[in-house]
PDB file of C-alpha atoms and ligand atoms in Angstrom:
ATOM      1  CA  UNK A  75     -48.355  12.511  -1.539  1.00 66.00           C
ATOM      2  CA  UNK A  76     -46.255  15.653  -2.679  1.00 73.00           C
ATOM      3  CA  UNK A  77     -44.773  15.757   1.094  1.00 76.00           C
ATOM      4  CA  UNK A  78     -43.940  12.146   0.599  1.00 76.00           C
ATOM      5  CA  UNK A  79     -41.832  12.395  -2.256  1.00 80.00           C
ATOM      6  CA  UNK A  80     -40.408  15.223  -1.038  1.00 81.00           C
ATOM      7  CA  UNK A  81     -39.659  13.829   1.892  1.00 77.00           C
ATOM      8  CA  UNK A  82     -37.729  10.899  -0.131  1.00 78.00           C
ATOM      9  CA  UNK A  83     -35.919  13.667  -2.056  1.00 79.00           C
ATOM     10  CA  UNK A  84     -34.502  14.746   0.604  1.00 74.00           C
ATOM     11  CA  UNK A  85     -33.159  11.526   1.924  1.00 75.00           C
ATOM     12  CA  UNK A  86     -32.291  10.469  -1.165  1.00 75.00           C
ATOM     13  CA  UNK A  87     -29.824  13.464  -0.868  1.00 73.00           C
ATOM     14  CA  UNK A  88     -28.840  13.178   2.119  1.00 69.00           C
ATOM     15  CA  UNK A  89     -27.967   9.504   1.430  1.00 75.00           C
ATOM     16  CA  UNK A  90     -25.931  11.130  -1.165  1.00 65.00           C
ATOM     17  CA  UNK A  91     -24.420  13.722   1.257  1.00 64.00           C
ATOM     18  CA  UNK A  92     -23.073  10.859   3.400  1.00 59.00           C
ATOM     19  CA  UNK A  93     -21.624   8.372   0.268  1.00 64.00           C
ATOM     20  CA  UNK A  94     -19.455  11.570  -0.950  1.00 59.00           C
ATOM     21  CA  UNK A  95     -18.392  12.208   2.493  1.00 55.00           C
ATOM     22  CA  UNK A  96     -17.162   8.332   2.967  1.00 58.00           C
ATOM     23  CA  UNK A  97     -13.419   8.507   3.180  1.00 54.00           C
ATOM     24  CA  UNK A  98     -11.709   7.089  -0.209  1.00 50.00           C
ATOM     25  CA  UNK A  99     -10.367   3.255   0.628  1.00 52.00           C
ATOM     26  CA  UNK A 100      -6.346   3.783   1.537  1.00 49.00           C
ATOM     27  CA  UNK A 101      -6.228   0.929  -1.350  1.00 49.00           C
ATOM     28  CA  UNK A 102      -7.413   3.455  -4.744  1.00 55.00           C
ATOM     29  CA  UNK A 103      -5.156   6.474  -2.592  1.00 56.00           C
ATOM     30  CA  UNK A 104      -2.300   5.227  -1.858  1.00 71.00           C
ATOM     31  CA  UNK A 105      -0.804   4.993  -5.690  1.00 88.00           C
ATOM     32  CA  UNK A 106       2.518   7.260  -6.047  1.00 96.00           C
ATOM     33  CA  UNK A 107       2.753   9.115  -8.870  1.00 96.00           C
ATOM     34  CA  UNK A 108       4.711   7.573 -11.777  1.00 96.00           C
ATOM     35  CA  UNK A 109       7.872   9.111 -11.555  1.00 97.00           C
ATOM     36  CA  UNK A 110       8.218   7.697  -7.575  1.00 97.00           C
ATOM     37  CA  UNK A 111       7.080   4.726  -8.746  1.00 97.00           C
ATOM     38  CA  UNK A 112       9.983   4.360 -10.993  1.00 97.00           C
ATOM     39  CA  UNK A 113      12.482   5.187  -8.305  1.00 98.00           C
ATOM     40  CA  UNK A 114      10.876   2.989  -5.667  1.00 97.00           C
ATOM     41  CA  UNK A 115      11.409  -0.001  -8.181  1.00 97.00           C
ATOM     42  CA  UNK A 116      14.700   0.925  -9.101  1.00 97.00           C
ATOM     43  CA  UNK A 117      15.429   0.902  -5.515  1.00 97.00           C
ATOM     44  CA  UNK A 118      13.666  -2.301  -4.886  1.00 97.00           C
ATOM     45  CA  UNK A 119      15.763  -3.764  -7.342  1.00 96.00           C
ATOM     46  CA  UNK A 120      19.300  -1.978  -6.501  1.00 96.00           C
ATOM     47  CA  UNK A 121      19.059  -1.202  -3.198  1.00 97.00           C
ATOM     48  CA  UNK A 122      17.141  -4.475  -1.740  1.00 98.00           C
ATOM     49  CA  UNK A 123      18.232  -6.421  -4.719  1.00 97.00           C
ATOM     50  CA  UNK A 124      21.920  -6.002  -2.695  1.00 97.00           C
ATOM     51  CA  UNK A 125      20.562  -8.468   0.292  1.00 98.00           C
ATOM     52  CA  UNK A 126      17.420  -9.947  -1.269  1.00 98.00           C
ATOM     53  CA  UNK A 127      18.830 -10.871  -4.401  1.00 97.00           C
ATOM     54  CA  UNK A 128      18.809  -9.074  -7.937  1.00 93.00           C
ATOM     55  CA  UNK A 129      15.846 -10.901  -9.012  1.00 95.00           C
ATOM     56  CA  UNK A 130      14.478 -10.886  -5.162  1.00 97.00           C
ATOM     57  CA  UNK A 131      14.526 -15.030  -5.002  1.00 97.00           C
ATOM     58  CA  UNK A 132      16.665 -14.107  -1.821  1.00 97.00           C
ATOM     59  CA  UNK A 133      20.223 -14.005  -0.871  1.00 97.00           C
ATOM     60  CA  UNK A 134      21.726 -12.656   2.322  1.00 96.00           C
ATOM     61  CA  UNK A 135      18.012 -11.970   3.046  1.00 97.00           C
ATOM     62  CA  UNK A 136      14.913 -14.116   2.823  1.00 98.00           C
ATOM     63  CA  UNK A 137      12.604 -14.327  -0.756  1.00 98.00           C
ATOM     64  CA  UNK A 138      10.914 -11.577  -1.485  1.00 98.00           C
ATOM     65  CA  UNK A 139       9.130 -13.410  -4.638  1.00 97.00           C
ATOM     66  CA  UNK A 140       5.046 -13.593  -4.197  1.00 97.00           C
ATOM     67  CA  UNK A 141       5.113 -17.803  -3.175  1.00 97.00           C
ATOM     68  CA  UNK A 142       7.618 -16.862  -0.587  1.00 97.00           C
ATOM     69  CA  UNK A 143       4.757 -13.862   0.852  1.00 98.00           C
ATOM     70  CA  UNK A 144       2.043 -15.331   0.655  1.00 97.00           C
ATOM     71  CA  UNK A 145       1.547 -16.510   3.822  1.00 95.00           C
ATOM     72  CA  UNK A 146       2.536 -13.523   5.186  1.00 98.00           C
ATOM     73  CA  UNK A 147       0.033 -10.445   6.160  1.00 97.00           C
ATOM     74  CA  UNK A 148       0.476  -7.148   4.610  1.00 97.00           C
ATOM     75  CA  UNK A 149       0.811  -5.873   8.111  1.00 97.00           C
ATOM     76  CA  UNK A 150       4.026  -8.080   8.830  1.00 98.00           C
ATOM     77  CA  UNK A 151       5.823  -6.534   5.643  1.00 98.00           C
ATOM     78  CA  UNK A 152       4.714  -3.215   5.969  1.00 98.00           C
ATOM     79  CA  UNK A 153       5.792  -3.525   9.237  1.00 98.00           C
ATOM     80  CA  UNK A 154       9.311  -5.002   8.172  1.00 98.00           C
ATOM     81  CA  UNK A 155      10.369  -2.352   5.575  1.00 98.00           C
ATOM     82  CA  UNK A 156       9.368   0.737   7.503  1.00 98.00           C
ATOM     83  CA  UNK A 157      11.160  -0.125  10.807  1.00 98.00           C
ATOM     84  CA  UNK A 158      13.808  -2.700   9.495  1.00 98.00           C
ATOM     85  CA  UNK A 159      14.552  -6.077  12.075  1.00 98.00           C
ATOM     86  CA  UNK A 160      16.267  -5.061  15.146  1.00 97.00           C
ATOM     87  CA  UNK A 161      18.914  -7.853  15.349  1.00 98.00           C
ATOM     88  CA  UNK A 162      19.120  -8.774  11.524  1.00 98.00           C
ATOM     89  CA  UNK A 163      20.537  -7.240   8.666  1.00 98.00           C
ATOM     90  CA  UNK A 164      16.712  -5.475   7.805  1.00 98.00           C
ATOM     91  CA  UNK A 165      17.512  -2.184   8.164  1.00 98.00           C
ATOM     92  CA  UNK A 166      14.145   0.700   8.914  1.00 98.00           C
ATOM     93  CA  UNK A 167      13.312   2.302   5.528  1.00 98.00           C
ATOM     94  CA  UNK A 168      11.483   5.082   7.244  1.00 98.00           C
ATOM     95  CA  UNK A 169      13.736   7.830   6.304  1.00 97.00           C
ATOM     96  CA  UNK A 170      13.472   7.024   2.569  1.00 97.00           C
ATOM     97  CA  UNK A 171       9.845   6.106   2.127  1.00 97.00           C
ATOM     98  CA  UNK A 172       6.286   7.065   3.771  1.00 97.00           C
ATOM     99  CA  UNK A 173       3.459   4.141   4.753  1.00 96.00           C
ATOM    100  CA  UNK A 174       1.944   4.210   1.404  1.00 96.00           C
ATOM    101  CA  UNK A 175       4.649   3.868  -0.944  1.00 97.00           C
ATOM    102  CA  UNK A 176       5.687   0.626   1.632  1.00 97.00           C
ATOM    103  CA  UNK A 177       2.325  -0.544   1.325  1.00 96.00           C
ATOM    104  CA  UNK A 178       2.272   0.089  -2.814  1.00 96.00           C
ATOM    105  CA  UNK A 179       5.907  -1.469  -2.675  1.00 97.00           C
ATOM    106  CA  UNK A 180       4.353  -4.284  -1.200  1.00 97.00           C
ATOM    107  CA  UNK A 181       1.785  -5.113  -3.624  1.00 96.00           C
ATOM    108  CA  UNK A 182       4.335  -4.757  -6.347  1.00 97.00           C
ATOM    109  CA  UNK A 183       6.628  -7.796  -4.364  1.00 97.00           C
ATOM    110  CA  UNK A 184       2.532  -9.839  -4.344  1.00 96.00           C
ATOM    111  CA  UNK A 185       2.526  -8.737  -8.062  1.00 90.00           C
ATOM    112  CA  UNK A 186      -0.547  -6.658  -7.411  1.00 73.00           C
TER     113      UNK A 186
HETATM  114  C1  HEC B  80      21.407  -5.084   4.330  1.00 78.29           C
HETATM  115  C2  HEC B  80      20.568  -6.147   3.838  1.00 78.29           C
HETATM  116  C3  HEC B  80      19.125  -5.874   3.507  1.00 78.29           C
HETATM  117  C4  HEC B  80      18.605  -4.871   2.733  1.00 78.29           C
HETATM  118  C5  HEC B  80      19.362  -3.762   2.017  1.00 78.29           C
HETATM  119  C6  HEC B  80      17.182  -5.096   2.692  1.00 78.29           C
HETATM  120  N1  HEC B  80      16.843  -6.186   3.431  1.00 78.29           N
HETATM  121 FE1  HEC B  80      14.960  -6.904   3.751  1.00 78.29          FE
HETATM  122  N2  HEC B  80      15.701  -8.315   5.006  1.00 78.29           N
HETATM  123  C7  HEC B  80      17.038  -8.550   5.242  1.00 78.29           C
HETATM  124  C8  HEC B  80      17.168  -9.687   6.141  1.00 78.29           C
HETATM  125  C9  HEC B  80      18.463 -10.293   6.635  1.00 78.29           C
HETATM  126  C10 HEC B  80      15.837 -10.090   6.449  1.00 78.29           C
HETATM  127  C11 HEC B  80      15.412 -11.233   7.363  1.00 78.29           C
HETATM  128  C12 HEC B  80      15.230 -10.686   8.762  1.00 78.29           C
HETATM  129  C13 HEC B  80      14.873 -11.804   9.711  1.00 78.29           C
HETATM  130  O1  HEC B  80      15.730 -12.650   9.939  1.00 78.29           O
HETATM  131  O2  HEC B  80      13.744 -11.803  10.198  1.00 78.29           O
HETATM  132  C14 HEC B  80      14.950  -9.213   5.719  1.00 78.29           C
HETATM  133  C15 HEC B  80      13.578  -9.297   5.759  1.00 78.29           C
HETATM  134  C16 HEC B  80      12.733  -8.606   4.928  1.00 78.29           C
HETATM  135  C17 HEC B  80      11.320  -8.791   4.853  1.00 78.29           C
HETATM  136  C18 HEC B  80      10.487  -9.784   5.645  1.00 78.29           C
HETATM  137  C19 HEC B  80      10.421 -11.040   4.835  1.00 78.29           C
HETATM  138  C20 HEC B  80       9.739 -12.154   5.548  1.00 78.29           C
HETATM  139  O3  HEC B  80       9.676 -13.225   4.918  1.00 78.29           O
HETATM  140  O4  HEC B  80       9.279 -12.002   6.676  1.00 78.29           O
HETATM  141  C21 HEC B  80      10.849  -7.952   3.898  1.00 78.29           C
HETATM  142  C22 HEC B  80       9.406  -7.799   3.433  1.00 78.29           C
HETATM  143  C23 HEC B  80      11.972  -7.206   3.405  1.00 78.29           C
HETATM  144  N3  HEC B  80      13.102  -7.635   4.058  1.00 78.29           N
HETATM  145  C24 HEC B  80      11.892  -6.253   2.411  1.00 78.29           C
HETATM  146  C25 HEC B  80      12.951  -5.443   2.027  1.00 78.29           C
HETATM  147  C26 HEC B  80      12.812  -4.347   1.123  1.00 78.29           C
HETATM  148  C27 HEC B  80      11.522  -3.932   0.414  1.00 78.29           C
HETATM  149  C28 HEC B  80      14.037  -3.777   1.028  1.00 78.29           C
HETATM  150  C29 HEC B  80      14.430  -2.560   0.228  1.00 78.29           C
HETATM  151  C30 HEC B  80      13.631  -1.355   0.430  1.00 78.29           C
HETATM  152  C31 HEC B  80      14.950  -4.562   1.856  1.00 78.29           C
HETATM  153  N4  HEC B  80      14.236  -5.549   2.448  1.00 78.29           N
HETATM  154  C32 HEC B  80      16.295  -4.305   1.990  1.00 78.29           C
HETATM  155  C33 HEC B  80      18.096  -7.844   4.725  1.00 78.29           C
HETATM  156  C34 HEC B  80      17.998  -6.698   3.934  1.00 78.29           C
END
């Protein structure tokens, strides 16, 4: 009996091992730290305000408000911001932002 529970000890542990070695969802990590957070909204609101709109209900470009996303996969957007639309107005916001501050950006347009 005293192997047994040892036995369970040990995978009890090593059940352990492996939960702490699970990579953190992309979703809790991807956060920027307040201060970038402050300058990615004032640039959402200057800076794509100029084409989407000041409040983002559209203008030169498309809606940006949640009804007008909704239908529309995280993917697609991400997509959209970092390279831009080749052909439209959308310019690539690569050089000014990484993946996760797009992908944070974008749950701020969802009103995440
Ligand atoms: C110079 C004008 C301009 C600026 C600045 C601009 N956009 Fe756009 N954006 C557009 C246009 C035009 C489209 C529509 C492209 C098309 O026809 O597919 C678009 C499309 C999009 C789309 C896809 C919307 C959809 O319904 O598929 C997203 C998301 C987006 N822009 C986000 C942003 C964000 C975020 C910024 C600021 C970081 C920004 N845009 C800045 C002009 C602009």
């Amino acid at each position: 009996m005293r192997h047994l529970q040892r036995v369970q000890k040990l995978v009890f542990g090593l059940q352990l091992f492996l939960l702490l070695c699970l990579p953190i969802p992309s979703v809790w990590a991807t956060e920027p730290p307040p201060a970038r957070q402050t300058e990615l909204r004032n640039l959402l609101k200057n800076d794509c305000g100029a084409c989407h709109g000041l409040t983002l209900k559209g203008g030169m470009g498309p809606s940006l408000l949640p009804e007008a996303l909704a239908g529309k996969s995280d993917e697609l957007l991400v997509t959209t911001i970092l390279a831009g639309r080749k052909g439209t107005a959308m310019p690539p916001w690569k050089p000014f932002m990484n993946r996760d501050e797009v992908v944070w950006l974008v749950g701020v347009l969802r009103n995440r």
